Tab-separated table of C-alpha atoms in Angstrom:
chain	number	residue	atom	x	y	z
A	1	UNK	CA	0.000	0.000	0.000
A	2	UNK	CA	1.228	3.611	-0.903
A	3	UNK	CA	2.405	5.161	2.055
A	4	UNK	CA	0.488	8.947	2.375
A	5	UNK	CA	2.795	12.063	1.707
A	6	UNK	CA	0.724	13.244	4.815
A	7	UNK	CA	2.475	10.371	7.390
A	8	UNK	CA	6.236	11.460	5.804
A	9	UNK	CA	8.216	13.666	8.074
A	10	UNK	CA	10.679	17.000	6.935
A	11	UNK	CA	14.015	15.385	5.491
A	12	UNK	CA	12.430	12.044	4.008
A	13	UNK	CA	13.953	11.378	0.895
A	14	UNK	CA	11.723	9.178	-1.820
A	15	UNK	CA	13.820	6.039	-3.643
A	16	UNK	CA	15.068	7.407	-6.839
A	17	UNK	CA	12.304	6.089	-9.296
A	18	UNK	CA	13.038	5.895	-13.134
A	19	UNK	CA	10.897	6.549	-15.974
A	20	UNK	CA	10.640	7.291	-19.657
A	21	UNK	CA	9.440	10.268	-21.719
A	22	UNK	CA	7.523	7.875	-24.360
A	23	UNK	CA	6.485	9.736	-27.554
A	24	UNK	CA	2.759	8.408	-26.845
A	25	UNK	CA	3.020	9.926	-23.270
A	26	UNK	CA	4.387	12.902	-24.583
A	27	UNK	CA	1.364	13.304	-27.007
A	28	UNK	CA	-0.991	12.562	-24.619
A	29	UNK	CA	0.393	15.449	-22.583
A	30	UNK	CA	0.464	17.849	-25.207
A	31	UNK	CA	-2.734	16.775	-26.328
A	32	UNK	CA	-3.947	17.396	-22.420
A	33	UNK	CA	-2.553	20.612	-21.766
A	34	UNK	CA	-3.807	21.364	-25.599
A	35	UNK	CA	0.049	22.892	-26.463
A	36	UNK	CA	0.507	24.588	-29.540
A	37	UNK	CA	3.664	25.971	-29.703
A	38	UNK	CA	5.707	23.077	-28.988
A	39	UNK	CA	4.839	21.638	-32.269
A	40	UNK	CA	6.462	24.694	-34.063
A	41	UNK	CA	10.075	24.022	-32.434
A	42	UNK	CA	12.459	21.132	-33.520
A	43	UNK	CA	11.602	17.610	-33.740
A	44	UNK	CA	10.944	15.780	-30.432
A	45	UNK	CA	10.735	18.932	-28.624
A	46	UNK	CA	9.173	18.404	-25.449
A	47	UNK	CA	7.288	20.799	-22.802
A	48	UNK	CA	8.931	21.477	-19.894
A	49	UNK	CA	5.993	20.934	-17.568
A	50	UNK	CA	5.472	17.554	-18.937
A	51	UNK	CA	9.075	16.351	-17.166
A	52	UNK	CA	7.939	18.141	-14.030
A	53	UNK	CA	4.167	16.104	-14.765
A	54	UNK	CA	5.756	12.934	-15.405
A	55	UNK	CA	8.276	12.794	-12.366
A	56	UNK	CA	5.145	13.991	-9.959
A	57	UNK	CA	3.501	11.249	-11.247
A	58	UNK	CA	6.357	9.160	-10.409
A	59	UNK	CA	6.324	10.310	-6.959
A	60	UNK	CA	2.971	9.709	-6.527
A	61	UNK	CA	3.264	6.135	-7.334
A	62	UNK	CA	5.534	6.304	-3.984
A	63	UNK	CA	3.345	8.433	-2.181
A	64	UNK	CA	-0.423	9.726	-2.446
A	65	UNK	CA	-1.629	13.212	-1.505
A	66	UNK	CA	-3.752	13.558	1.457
A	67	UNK	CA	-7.669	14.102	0.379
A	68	UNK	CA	-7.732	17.841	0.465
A	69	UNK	CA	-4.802	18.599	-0.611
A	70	UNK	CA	-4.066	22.035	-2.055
A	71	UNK	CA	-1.108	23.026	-4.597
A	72	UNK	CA	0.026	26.798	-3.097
A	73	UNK	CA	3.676	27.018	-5.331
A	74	UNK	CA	5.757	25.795	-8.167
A	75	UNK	CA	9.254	26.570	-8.903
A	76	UNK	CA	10.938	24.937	-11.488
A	77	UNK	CA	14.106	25.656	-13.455
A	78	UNK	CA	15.174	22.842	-16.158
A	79	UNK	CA	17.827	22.819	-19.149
A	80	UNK	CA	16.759	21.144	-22.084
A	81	UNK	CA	19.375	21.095	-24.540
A	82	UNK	CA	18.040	18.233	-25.887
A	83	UNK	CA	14.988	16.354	-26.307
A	84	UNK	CA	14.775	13.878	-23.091
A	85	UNK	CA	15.312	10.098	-24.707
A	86	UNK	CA	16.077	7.215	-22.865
A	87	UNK	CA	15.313	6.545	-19.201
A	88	UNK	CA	15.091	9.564	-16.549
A	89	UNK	CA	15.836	9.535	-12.864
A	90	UNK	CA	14.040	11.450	-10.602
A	91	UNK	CA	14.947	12.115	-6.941
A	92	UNK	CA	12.653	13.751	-4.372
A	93	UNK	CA	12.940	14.680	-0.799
A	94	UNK	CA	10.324	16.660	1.657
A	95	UNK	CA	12.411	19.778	2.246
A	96	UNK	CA	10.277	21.711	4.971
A	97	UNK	CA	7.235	21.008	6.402
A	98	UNK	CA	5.568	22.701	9.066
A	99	UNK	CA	1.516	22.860	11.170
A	100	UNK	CA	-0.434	25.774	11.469
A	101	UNK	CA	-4.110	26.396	11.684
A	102	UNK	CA	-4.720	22.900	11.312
A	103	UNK	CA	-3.136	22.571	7.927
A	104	UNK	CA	0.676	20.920	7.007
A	105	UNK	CA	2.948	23.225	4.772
A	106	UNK	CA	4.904	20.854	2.733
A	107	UNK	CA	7.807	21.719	0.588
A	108	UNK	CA	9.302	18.768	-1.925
A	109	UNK	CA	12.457	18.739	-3.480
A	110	UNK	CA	12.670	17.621	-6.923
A	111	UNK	CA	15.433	16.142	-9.190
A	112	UNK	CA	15.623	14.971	-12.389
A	113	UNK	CA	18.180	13.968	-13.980
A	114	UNK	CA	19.254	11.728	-17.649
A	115	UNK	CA	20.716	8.732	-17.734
A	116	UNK	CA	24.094	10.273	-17.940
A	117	UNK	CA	23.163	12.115	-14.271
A	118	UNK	CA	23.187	15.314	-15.971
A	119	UNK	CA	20.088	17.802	-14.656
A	120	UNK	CA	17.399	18.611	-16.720
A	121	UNK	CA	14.964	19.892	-14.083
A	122	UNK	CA	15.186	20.869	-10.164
A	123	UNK	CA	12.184	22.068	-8.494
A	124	UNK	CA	10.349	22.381	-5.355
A	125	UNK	CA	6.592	22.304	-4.929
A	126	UNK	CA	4.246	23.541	-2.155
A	127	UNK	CA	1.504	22.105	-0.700
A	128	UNK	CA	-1.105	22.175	1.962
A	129	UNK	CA	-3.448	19.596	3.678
A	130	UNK	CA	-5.824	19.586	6.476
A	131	UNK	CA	-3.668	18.210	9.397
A	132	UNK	CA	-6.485	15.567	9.871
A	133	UNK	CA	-4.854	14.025	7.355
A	134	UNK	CA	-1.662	14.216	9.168
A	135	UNK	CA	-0.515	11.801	11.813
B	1	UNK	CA	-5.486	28.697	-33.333
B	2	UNK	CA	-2.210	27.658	-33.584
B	3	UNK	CA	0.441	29.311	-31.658
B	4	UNK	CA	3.833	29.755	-33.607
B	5	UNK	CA	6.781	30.141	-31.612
B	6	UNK	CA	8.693	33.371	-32.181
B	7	UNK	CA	11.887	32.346	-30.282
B	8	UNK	CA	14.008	35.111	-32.177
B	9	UNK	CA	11.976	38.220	-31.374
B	10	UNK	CA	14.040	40.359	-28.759
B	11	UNK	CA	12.093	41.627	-25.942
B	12	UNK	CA	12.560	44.715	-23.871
B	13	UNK	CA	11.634	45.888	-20.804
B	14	UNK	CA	7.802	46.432	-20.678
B	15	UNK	CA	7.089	44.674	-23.682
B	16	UNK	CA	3.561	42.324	-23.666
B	17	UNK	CA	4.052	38.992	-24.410
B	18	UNK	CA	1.388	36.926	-26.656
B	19	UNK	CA	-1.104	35.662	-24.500
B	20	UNK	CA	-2.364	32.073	-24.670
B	21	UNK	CA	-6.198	31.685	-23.947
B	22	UNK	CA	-8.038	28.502	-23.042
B	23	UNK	CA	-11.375	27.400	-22.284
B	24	UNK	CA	-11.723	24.788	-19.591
B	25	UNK	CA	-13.764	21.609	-19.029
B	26	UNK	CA	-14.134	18.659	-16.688
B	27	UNK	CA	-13.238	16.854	-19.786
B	28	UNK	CA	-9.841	18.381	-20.433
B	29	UNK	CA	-9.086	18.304	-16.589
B	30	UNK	CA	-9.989	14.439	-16.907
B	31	UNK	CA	-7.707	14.438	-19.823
B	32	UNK	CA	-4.820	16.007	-17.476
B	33	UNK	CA	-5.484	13.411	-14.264
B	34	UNK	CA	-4.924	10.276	-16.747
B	35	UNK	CA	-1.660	12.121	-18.696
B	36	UNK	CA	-0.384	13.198	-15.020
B	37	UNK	CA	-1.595	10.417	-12.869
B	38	UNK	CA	-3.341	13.010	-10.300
B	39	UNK	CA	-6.655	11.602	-9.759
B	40	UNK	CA	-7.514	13.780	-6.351
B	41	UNK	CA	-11.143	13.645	-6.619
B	42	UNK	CA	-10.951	17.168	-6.034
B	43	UNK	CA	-10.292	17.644	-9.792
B	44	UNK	CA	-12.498	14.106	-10.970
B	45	UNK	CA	-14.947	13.347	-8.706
B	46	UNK	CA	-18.059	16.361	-8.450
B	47	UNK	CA	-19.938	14.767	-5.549
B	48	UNK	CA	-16.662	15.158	-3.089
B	49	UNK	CA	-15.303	17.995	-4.550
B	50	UNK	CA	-19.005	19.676	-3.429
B	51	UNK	CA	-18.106	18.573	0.081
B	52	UNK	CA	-15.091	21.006	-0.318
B	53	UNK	CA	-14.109	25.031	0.496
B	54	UNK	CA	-14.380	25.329	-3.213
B	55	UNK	CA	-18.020	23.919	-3.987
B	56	UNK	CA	-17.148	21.907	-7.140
B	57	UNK	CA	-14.423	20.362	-9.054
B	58	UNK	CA	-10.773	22.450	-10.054
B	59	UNK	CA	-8.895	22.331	-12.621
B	60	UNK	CA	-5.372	20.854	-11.811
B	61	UNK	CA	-2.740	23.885	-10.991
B	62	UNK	CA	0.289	22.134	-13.150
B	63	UNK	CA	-2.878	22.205	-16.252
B	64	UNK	CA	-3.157	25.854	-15.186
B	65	UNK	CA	0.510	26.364	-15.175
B	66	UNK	CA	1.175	24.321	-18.812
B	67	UNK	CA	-0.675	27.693	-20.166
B	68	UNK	CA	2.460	30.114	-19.077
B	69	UNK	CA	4.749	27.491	-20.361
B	70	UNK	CA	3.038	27.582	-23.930
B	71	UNK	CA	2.839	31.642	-23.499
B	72	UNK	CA	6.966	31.590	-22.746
B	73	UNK	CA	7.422	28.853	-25.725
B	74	UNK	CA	5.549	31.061	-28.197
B	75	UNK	CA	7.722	34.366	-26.656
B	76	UNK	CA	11.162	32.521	-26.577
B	77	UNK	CA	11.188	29.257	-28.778
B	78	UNK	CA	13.501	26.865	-27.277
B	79	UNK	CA	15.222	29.798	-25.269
B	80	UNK	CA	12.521	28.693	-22.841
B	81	UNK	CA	12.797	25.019	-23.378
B	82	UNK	CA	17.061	25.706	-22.915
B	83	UNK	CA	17.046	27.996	-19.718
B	84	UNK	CA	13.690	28.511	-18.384
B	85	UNK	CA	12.678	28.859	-14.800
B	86	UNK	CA	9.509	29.616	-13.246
B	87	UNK	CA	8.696	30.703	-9.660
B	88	UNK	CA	4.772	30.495	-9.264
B	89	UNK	CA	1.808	30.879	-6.647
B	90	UNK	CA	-1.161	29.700	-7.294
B	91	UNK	CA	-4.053	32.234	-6.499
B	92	UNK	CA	-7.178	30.628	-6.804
B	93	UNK	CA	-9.418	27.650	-8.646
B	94	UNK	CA	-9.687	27.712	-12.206
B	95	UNK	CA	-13.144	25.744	-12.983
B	96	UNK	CA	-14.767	23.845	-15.569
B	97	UNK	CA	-16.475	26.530	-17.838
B	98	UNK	CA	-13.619	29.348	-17.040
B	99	UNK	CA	-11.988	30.691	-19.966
B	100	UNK	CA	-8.152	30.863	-18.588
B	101	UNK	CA	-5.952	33.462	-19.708
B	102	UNK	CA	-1.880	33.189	-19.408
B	103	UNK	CA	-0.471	36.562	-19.838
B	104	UNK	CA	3.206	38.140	-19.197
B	105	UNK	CA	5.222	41.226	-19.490
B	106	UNK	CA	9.247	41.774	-19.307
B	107	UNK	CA	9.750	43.161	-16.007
B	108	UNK	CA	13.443	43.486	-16.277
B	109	UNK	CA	16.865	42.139	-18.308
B	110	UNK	CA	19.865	41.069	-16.319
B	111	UNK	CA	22.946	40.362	-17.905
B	112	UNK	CA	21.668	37.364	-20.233
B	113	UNK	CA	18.670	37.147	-18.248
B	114	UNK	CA	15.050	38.269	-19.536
B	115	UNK	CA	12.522	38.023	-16.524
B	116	UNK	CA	8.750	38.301	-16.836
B	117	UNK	CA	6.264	39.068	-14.458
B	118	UNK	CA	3.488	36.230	-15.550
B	119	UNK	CA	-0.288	35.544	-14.375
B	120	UNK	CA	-2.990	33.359	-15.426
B	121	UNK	CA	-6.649	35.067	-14.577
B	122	UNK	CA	-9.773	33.808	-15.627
B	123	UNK	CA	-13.207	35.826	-17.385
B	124	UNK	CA	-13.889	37.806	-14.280
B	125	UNK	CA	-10.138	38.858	-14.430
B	126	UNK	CA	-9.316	37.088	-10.728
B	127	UNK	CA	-6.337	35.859	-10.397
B	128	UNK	CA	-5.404	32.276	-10.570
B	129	UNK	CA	-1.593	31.929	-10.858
B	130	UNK	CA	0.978	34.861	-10.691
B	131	UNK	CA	4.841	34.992	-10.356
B	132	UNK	CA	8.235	35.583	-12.638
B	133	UNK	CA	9.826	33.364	-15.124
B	134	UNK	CA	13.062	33.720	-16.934
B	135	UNK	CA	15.065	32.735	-19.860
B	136	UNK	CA	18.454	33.388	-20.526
B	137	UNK	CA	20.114	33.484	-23.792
């Protein structure tokens, strides 16, 4: 059973978890998000957010959000020199959390890396959840 | 219509960029929970998501967010795709039925770094994401 992001304390860090950036995925997500730009750039070119989408969903096969839970920041930085082939790594760790008002701040780490280990995103995402949720 | 990338146009300080408009449904927010994996029934599931503070289903805030990164690959090309970062809150719920609006404006150039203020609002003009993203050359 998935353990819940909401029973994880500050400093946890998640397995490294790989995954690919199939074409078909990639379409799907384009098709999703209903991008028309990337299209226009050079072959295999590949949103951004879809790395960041792909390694969350990753995560989440590790651990599932508390019901409730609220997205309150993004940052995100990545360096893609090159359409992402092959298999990706992705390494995550809860950075901060902290209680008030009966909800959990959460801040997670996020790495992603090729197979070569050379970064093509880093970010950090905030959420919130109901500290009923919490242990 | 289709959005053409105009990765070679130089920006300077106060200049708009092209704004990328979408109209949102629980179908395309579906869409984004199966690409994404995020099935929080806040986003599929209308009977729970009534239960909630916000009264009915929300649109995913990475969907919401995929709208800047189409507005900065349209401004920048693969400038964006090279060297972008992004540094976002989000504001409130965009909804099935909103019609979302990603918007942006060069707030300042550092050195080989372009930075944009950035915001997504929806009809009513509230605010659903805002913050800076930057490309450098």
């Amino acid at each position: 059973m998935t353990v819940s992001l909401a029973d994880l304390p500050k400093g946890h860090e998640f397995p490294e978890t790989r995954f690919e950036m199939t074409s078909k995925w990639v379409s799907e997500y384009v098709s999703a998000v209903e991008d028309d730009a990337i299209g226009s750039l050079s072959h295999g070119a590949c949103p951004p957010l879809a790395i960041a989408a792909l390694s969350i969903r990753a995560l989440l096969d590790r651990a599932s959000l508390p019901e409730g839970s609220i997205h309150v920041a993004q940052e995100l930085s990545f360096s893609l020199g090159r359409p992402p082939s092959g298999a990706l790594v992705a390494r995550a760790r809860i950075a901060s959390r902290g209680e008030r008002q009966g909800w959990v701040l959460m801040g997670i780490e996020l790495l992603v890396e090729d197979e070569l280990r050379i970064p093509m995103m880093t970010g950090r995402a905030t959420i919130t959840f109901p500290t009923e949720g919490a242990k | 219509m289709t959005q053409q990338a105009q990765g070679s146009r130089v920006y300077t300080v106060g200049d708009e960029l092209p704004t990328v408009k979408r109209v949102l449904s629980q179908e395309k927010i579906n869409r984004y929970a199966e690409a994404s994996g995020d099935h929080n029934p806040l986003h599929m599931d209308p009977a729970f998501a009534a239960t909630t503070q916000f009264g009915g289903t929300i649109a995913h805030g990475m969907l919401v967010l995929a709208y800047i990164s189409e507005m900065m690959t349209v401004a920048f090309g693969e400038r964006w795709l090279r060297s972008g970062r992004l540094k976002v809150r989000f504001r409130g719920a965009a909804r099935p039925g909103d019609t979302v609006t990603a918007s942006g404006r060069v707030s300042r150039i550092e050195g080989e770094s372009t930075l944009c203020e950035v915001a997504c609002r929806n009809q009513a003009g509230e605010p659903l994401i805002s913050g800076e993203a930057e490309v450098r050359t």
